[in-house]
C-alpha cells in the first residue's frame, strides 16, 4: 500500500534566525542580579531578631556598621541563609524562619525608671528583666517615674512598633486619682479637646469611678503616648493628679493576679492572638507542646530579681574598653617566674614525705 504523501520539512533557509544570546550584565562582587536573588530585606530581619524597630535598623545600616559577605550593606539590601551578616566584627544569626516572639507583662511600681541607662544610677525596670537568648527586650511605651501599672516587654520590634506608632491609634486606659472633682462641662471639654503646649489633646472617653473625700477616681482612655499627657490634661483645670496607673494597653489588660512588682509571661496562644490582632505574620512552626507542669511553670507569676543589666548587642558590639573598664594587671616587677628547679625540689620533698610515712607504718606492724 502506498504511504500518504508527507510535505517536506522546512529547510534551515526558511527557519527564523536565532536571537543572539543576551550579553551578561556586569555586577560588582557585592551585588547579585535581582532575577536570581531571593531572600528577605535585611532591616526587616534585624527587626524580627529584636534588635529594634525597622526605622532604627535602617539608621544602623546607614551608619556602615553592617556588612554582608565583607561588603558594607546598603538600605534595602536582600539577604538569604547563605549570606554572612556582621555587626562590626560579630556575626548575626538572623531569623529567616520567623519564631514566635516573647511577651512579658510587668506591674511597674512607682519610683522605677523605664530606661536602659540612667546617668544618676537610679533603679530601672531593665535591671529586673530575665535574660533573653535572641534579640533584646523592648519596652512597649513608657511610664514616668511616678506612674505605675501595666508595662509590656517584647523581643519583636514589629509588634512593639504597632503598639507605639501614632498612626495605629492603640488605646491606653488609665485609672486616675485627682485632688478635686470634674464637673460635666469639664468632662465634655476633655473629650472634645484642649490645647496643650505641644498641640491639641483629648480623651477618647472619661467617666467617674468613685472616691472618698476630696480624692476622686476617673477611668480615661487615650490613643496617644505623649509625655505626661494625662497629667497635663487634668492640670489644665488646676486639678493635680495624685495617682496614675495604666490598666490596659490595646487588647492587653492588667491581670488581677499580677501584683505590684511582679512579672508574667504570656502563653504561646496569647502571643499568637496578639500577632493576629496587629496583622503581623504568625510563624509557620508548630507551637511547642508543653506538659501541664512546664506550662504552669512558664506562665507563673514571679518576682524578678535585681541584676546587673548587660547592654544590648548594638551597644556593646566591638566597643573598645576604656582604661577605667580594663582590669588592672598586677605589677610584674617583683613577680617570680616558676622554673624547673622548683618542680624538682617539690618532687624530692614529696618523695621524702612518702618514705617517712612508709617507715612509720612498718614500725607499727612490728
Short mmCIF file of C-alpha atoms in Angstrom, two decimals, residues 6-308:
data_model
loop_
_atom_site.label_atom_id
_atom_site.label_comp_id
_atom_site.label_asym_id
_atom_site.label_seq_id
_atom_site.Cartn_x
_atom_site.Cartn_y
_atom_site.Cartn_z
CA UNK A 6 4.21 14.00 3.52
CA UNK A 7 5.21 17.56 2.88
CA UNK A 8 8.95 18.12 3.19
CA UNK A 9 10.24 19.74 6.38
CA UNK A 10 11.26 23.34 6.29
CA UNK A 11 14.89 23.73 5.48
CA UNK A 12 17.30 25.73 7.50
CA UNK A 13 16.97 28.53 4.97
CA UNK A 14 13.32 29.05 5.94
CA UNK A 15 13.86 28.84 9.72
CA UNK A 16 13.73 32.11 11.61
CA UNK A 17 17.16 33.26 12.73
CA UNK A 18 18.00 32.59 16.35
CA UNK A 19 18.20 35.58 18.64
CA UNK A 20 21.74 36.34 19.73
CA UNK A 21 22.47 35.44 23.34
CA UNK A 22 21.97 38.27 25.78
CA UNK A 23 25.12 39.91 26.94
CA UNK A 24 25.90 39.19 30.56
CA UNK A 25 25.16 42.01 32.94
CA UNK A 26 28.23 43.14 34.81
CA UNK A 27 27.73 43.29 38.53
CA UNK A 28 30.04 44.06 41.39
CA UNK A 29 31.25 41.47 43.83
CA UNK A 30 28.73 42.54 46.43
CA UNK A 31 25.76 42.68 44.04
CA UNK A 32 23.52 39.87 42.90
CA UNK A 33 21.19 40.12 39.87
CA UNK A 34 17.62 40.70 41.05
CA UNK A 35 16.30 37.89 38.85
CA UNK A 36 18.33 35.26 40.68
CA UNK A 37 18.20 36.93 44.10
CA UNK A 38 15.70 35.58 46.61
CA UNK A 39 15.64 36.39 50.27
CA UNK A 40 14.36 38.96 52.73
CA UNK A 41 15.10 42.57 53.49
CA UNK A 42 17.96 42.99 55.92
CA UNK A 43 16.32 45.67 58.06
CA UNK A 44 13.19 43.53 58.39
CA UNK A 45 15.20 40.53 59.62
CA UNK A 46 17.08 42.68 62.11
CA UNK A 47 13.78 43.97 63.48
CA UNK A 48 12.41 40.43 63.70
CA UNK A 49 15.50 39.44 65.66
CA UNK A 50 14.55 42.04 68.25
CA UNK A 51 17.41 44.50 67.74
CA UNK A 52 15.00 47.42 67.31
CA UNK A 53 12.35 48.85 65.03
CA UNK A 54 12.69 48.82 61.24
CA UNK A 55 13.42 52.52 61.21
CA UNK A 56 16.18 52.07 63.80
CA UNK A 57 17.65 49.23 61.73
CA UNK A 58 17.69 51.39 58.61
CA UNK A 59 19.61 54.02 60.58
CA UNK A 60 22.02 51.34 61.78
CA UNK A 61 22.60 50.13 58.20
CA UNK A 62 23.21 53.70 57.02
CA UNK A 63 25.92 54.05 59.67
CA UNK A 64 28.01 51.47 57.77
CA UNK A 65 28.42 49.07 60.71
CA UNK A 66 26.56 46.22 58.97
CA UNK A 67 28.37 44.14 56.34
CA UNK A 68 27.16 41.36 54.05
CA UNK A 69 29.86 38.91 52.99
CA UNK A 70 32.51 41.51 53.78
CA UNK A 71 30.83 44.34 51.86
CA UNK A 72 29.16 47.32 53.55
CA UNK A 73 25.38 46.81 53.45
CA UNK A 74 23.02 49.31 51.89
CA UNK A 75 19.46 50.16 52.93
CA UNK A 76 17.07 47.79 51.17
CA UNK A 77 19.64 45.00 50.82
CA UNK A 78 18.30 41.45 50.47
CA UNK A 79 19.95 38.53 52.24
CA UNK A 80 19.36 34.79 52.49
CA UNK A 81 20.59 31.89 54.60
CA UNK A 82 23.89 31.66 52.72
CA UNK A 83 24.98 35.25 53.42
CA UNK A 84 27.20 36.17 56.35
CA UNK A 85 25.90 39.28 58.09
CA UNK A 86 28.10 41.01 60.63
CA UNK A 87 27.65 43.90 63.00
CA UNK A 88 31.14 45.39 63.20
CA UNK A 89 33.01 42.07 63.55
CA UNK A 90 30.31 39.99 65.23
CA UNK A 91 28.27 37.52 63.18
CA UNK A 92 24.50 37.96 63.48
CA UNK A 93 22.16 34.96 63.36
CA UNK A 94 19.03 36.23 61.63
CA UNK A 95 15.61 34.53 61.90
CA UNK A 96 14.88 33.63 58.27
CA UNK A 97 12.17 31.36 59.65
CA UNK A 98 10.26 33.61 62.00
CA UNK A 99 9.99 32.38 65.57
CA UNK A 100 7.23 33.18 67.98
CA UNK A 101 8.23 36.32 69.92
CA UNK A 102 8.16 36.55 73.69
CA UNK A 103 5.86 38.92 75.55
CA UNK A 104 6.31 39.82 79.20
CA UNK A 105 3.88 41.74 81.44
CA UNK A 106 5.16 43.73 84.38
CA UNK A 107 3.22 45.57 87.08
CA UNK A 108 5.52 48.54 87.45
CA UNK A 109 5.57 50.20 90.87
CA UNK A 110 6.17 53.88 91.41
CA UNK A 111 9.77 55.01 91.70
CA UNK A 112 11.25 53.00 88.81
CA UNK A 113 12.50 54.43 85.53
CA UNK A 114 11.69 52.95 82.13
CA UNK A 115 15.16 53.49 80.71
CA UNK A 116 18.07 51.37 79.55
CA UNK A 117 20.60 53.50 81.36
CA UNK A 118 20.25 56.25 83.94
CA UNK A 119 23.22 58.60 84.43
CA UNK A 120 22.23 59.12 88.08
CA UNK A 121 22.29 55.38 88.78
CA UNK A 122 18.65 55.09 89.82
CA UNK A 123 16.67 51.84 89.63
CA UNK A 124 15.26 50.98 86.19
CA UNK A 125 12.84 48.31 85.07
CA UNK A 126 15.51 46.80 82.82
CA UNK A 127 17.54 45.83 85.89
CA UNK A 128 14.93 43.15 86.68
CA UNK A 129 14.25 41.64 83.27
CA UNK A 130 15.23 38.00 82.74
CA UNK A 131 17.92 37.21 80.22
CA UNK A 132 16.84 36.51 76.69
CA UNK A 133 18.66 34.35 74.12
CA UNK A 134 17.73 36.20 70.93
CA UNK A 135 17.49 39.95 70.47
CA UNK A 136 16.75 42.23 73.39
CA UNK A 137 13.79 43.33 75.48
CA UNK A 138 11.89 46.32 74.11
CA UNK A 139 9.58 48.32 76.37
CA UNK A 140 6.24 48.96 74.65
CA UNK A 141 5.50 52.52 75.67
CA UNK A 142 6.87 54.31 78.69
CA UNK A 143 5.59 55.18 82.13
CA UNK A 144 7.12 58.06 84.03
CA UNK A 145 8.72 57.55 87.40
CA UNK A 146 5.57 58.41 89.39
CA UNK A 147 3.22 56.26 87.27
CA UNK A 148 2.50 52.61 87.99
CA UNK A 149 0.62 49.85 86.20
CA UNK A 150 0.90 47.71 83.10
CA UNK A 151 4.18 47.67 81.22
CA UNK A 152 4.68 45.30 78.28
CA UNK A 153 8.03 43.99 77.05
CA UNK A 154 8.71 42.01 73.88
CA UNK A 155 11.64 40.98 71.70
CA UNK A 156 9.69 41.72 68.50
CA UNK A 157 10.45 45.12 67.03
CA UNK A 158 7.45 44.92 64.69
CA UNK A 159 4.99 44.16 67.48
CA UNK A 160 6.40 46.98 69.61
CA UNK A 161 6.16 49.37 66.66
CA UNK A 162 2.49 48.51 66.10
CA UNK A 163 1.64 49.24 69.73
CA UNK A 164 3.50 52.55 69.87
CA UNK A 165 3.19 54.14 66.42
CA UNK A 166 0.65 57.01 66.45
CA UNK A 167 -0.96 56.03 63.15
CA UNK A 168 -2.36 52.80 64.63
CA UNK A 169 -4.11 54.70 67.49
CA UNK A 170 -3.85 51.89 70.02
CA UNK A 171 -5.87 52.66 73.15
CA UNK A 172 -4.30 53.17 76.57
CA UNK A 173 -6.58 53.06 79.60
CA UNK A 174 -5.63 54.66 82.91
CA UNK A 175 -7.07 54.86 86.41
CA UNK A 176 -6.55 58.43 87.64
CA UNK A 177 -6.98 59.86 91.12
CA UNK A 178 -7.15 63.64 91.33
CA UNK A 179 -7.44 66.12 94.15
CA UNK A 180 -10.83 67.62 93.34
CA UNK A 181 -13.75 66.80 91.07
CA UNK A 182 -14.65 67.47 87.43
CA UNK A 183 -17.98 68.99 86.50
CA UNK A 184 -19.93 67.79 83.42
CA UNK A 185 -18.74 70.72 81.33
CA UNK A 186 -15.09 69.99 82.06
CA UNK A 187 -15.55 66.31 81.25
CA UNK A 188 -17.10 67.29 77.91
CA UNK A 189 -14.17 69.60 77.19
CA UNK A 190 -11.66 66.83 77.91
CA UNK A 191 -13.29 64.57 75.31
CA UNK A 192 -13.61 67.34 72.69
CA UNK A 193 -10.04 68.54 73.03
CA UNK A 194 -7.81 71.01 74.88
CA UNK A 195 -4.88 72.96 73.51
CA UNK A 196 -1.63 71.99 75.24
CA UNK A 197 1.92 73.28 74.74
CA UNK A 198 2.65 70.64 72.09
CA UNK A 199 -0.73 70.70 70.34
CA UNK A 200 -4.34 69.69 70.94
CA UNK A 201 -5.11 66.61 73.03
CA UNK A 202 -8.21 64.83 74.26
CA UNK A 203 -9.53 61.71 75.95
CA UNK A 204 -11.46 59.17 73.90
CA UNK A 205 -13.65 58.55 76.94
CA UNK A 206 -13.78 59.55 80.60
CA UNK A 207 -16.10 58.53 83.41
CA UNK A 208 -16.08 58.85 87.17
CA UNK A 209 -15.35 55.74 89.25
CA UNK A 210 -15.89 56.87 92.83
CA UNK A 211 -13.56 58.14 95.51
CA UNK A 212 -13.52 59.33 99.10
CA UNK A 213 -13.38 62.86 100.43
CA UNK A 214 -11.51 65.29 98.19
CA UNK A 215 -9.90 62.49 96.13
CA UNK A 216 -11.89 61.29 93.11
CA UNK A 217 -11.12 58.44 90.71
CA UNK A 218 -11.65 58.52 86.92
CA UNK A 219 -11.19 55.99 84.14
CA UNK A 220 -9.79 57.58 80.99
CA UNK A 221 -8.90 56.19 77.54
CA UNK A 222 -6.39 57.91 75.29
CA UNK A 223 -4.87 56.97 71.92
CA UNK A 224 -1.56 58.81 72.21
CA UNK A 225 1.57 58.39 74.25
CA UNK A 226 2.92 61.92 74.59
CA UNK A 227 4.99 62.82 77.62
CA UNK A 228 2.81 63.30 80.75
CA UNK A 229 -0.24 63.85 78.56
CA UNK A 230 -2.81 62.52 81.04
CA UNK A 231 -1.42 64.63 83.87
CA UNK A 232 -1.27 67.77 81.74
CA UNK A 233 -4.90 67.41 80.63
CA UNK A 234 -6.09 67.41 84.24
CA UNK A 235 -3.65 70.15 85.25
CA UNK A 236 -5.25 72.36 82.58
CA UNK A 237 -8.22 72.64 85.00
CA UNK A 238 -5.89 73.08 88.03
CA UNK A 239 -6.66 69.55 89.23
CA UNK A 240 -3.38 67.83 90.17
CA UNK A 241 -3.07 64.07 89.68
CA UNK A 242 -2.15 62.31 92.93
CA UNK A 243 -2.05 58.79 91.48
CA UNK A 244 -1.89 57.39 87.94
CA UNK A 245 -1.97 53.74 86.93
CA UNK A 246 -2.21 52.16 83.47
CA UNK A 247 -4.66 49.27 83.49
CA UNK A 248 -4.86 48.41 79.78
CA UNK A 249 -2.80 48.79 76.61
CA UNK A 250 -4.63 47.72 73.45
CA UNK A 251 -6.11 44.26 73.95
CA UNK A 252 -3.83 43.51 76.94
CA UNK A 253 -5.33 44.28 80.35
CA UNK A 254 -3.52 44.21 83.67
CA UNK A 255 -4.31 40.76 85.15
CA UNK A 256 -5.74 40.87 88.71
CA UNK A 257 -3.23 38.25 89.87
CA UNK A 258 -0.30 40.38 88.71
CA UNK A 259 0.53 42.30 91.86
CA UNK A 260 2.79 45.31 92.05
CA UNK A 261 6.42 44.47 91.29
CA UNK A 262 5.70 41.05 89.72
CA UNK A 263 6.04 39.72 86.16
CA UNK A 264 4.09 37.31 83.98
CA UNK A 265 5.00 35.71 80.66
CA UNK A 266 2.19 35.31 78.13
CA UNK A 267 1.29 31.87 76.81
CA UNK A 268 2.05 30.92 73.21
CA UNK A 269 -1.61 31.09 72.18
CA UNK A 270 -1.92 34.56 73.68
CA UNK A 271 1.13 35.73 71.72
CA UNK A 272 -0.36 34.32 68.51
CA UNK A 273 -3.58 36.22 69.23
CA UNK A 274 -1.56 39.43 69.65
CA UNK A 275 0.20 38.92 66.30
CA UNK A 276 -3.14 38.33 64.56
CA UNK A 277 -4.60 41.44 66.20
CA UNK A 278 -1.66 43.51 64.92
CA UNK A 279 -1.89 41.97 61.44
CA UNK A 280 1.64 40.54 61.67
CA UNK A 281 2.63 37.18 60.17
CA UNK A 282 2.38 34.23 62.51
CA UNK A 283 5.36 31.83 62.35
CA UNK A 284 4.70 28.61 60.48
CA UNK A 285 6.47 26.49 63.04
CA UNK A 286 4.09 24.49 65.21
CA UNK A 287 3.76 25.60 68.80
CA UNK A 288 5.88 23.79 71.35
CA UNK A 289 3.96 21.12 73.19
CA UNK A 290 4.37 21.70 76.90
CA UNK A 291 3.41 19.40 79.71
CA UNK A 292 0.96 20.79 82.31
CA UNK A 293 3.87 21.24 84.73
CA UNK A 294 6.03 23.10 82.18
CA UNK A 295 3.07 25.22 81.08
CA UNK A 296 2.29 26.21 84.66
CA UNK A 297 5.93 26.99 85.30
CA UNK A 298 6.32 29.08 82.12
CA UNK A 299 3.25 31.23 82.86
CA UNK A 300 3.66 31.53 86.61
CA UNK A 301 3.71 34.97 88.22
CA UNK A 302 7.17 35.63 89.61
CA UNK A 303 9.04 38.34 91.46
CA UNK A 304 12.03 39.46 89.36
CA UNK A 305 15.47 39.65 90.89
CA UNK A 306 17.55 42.76 90.52
CA UNK A 307 20.63 42.06 88.46
CA UNK A 308 23.20 43.99 86.51
#
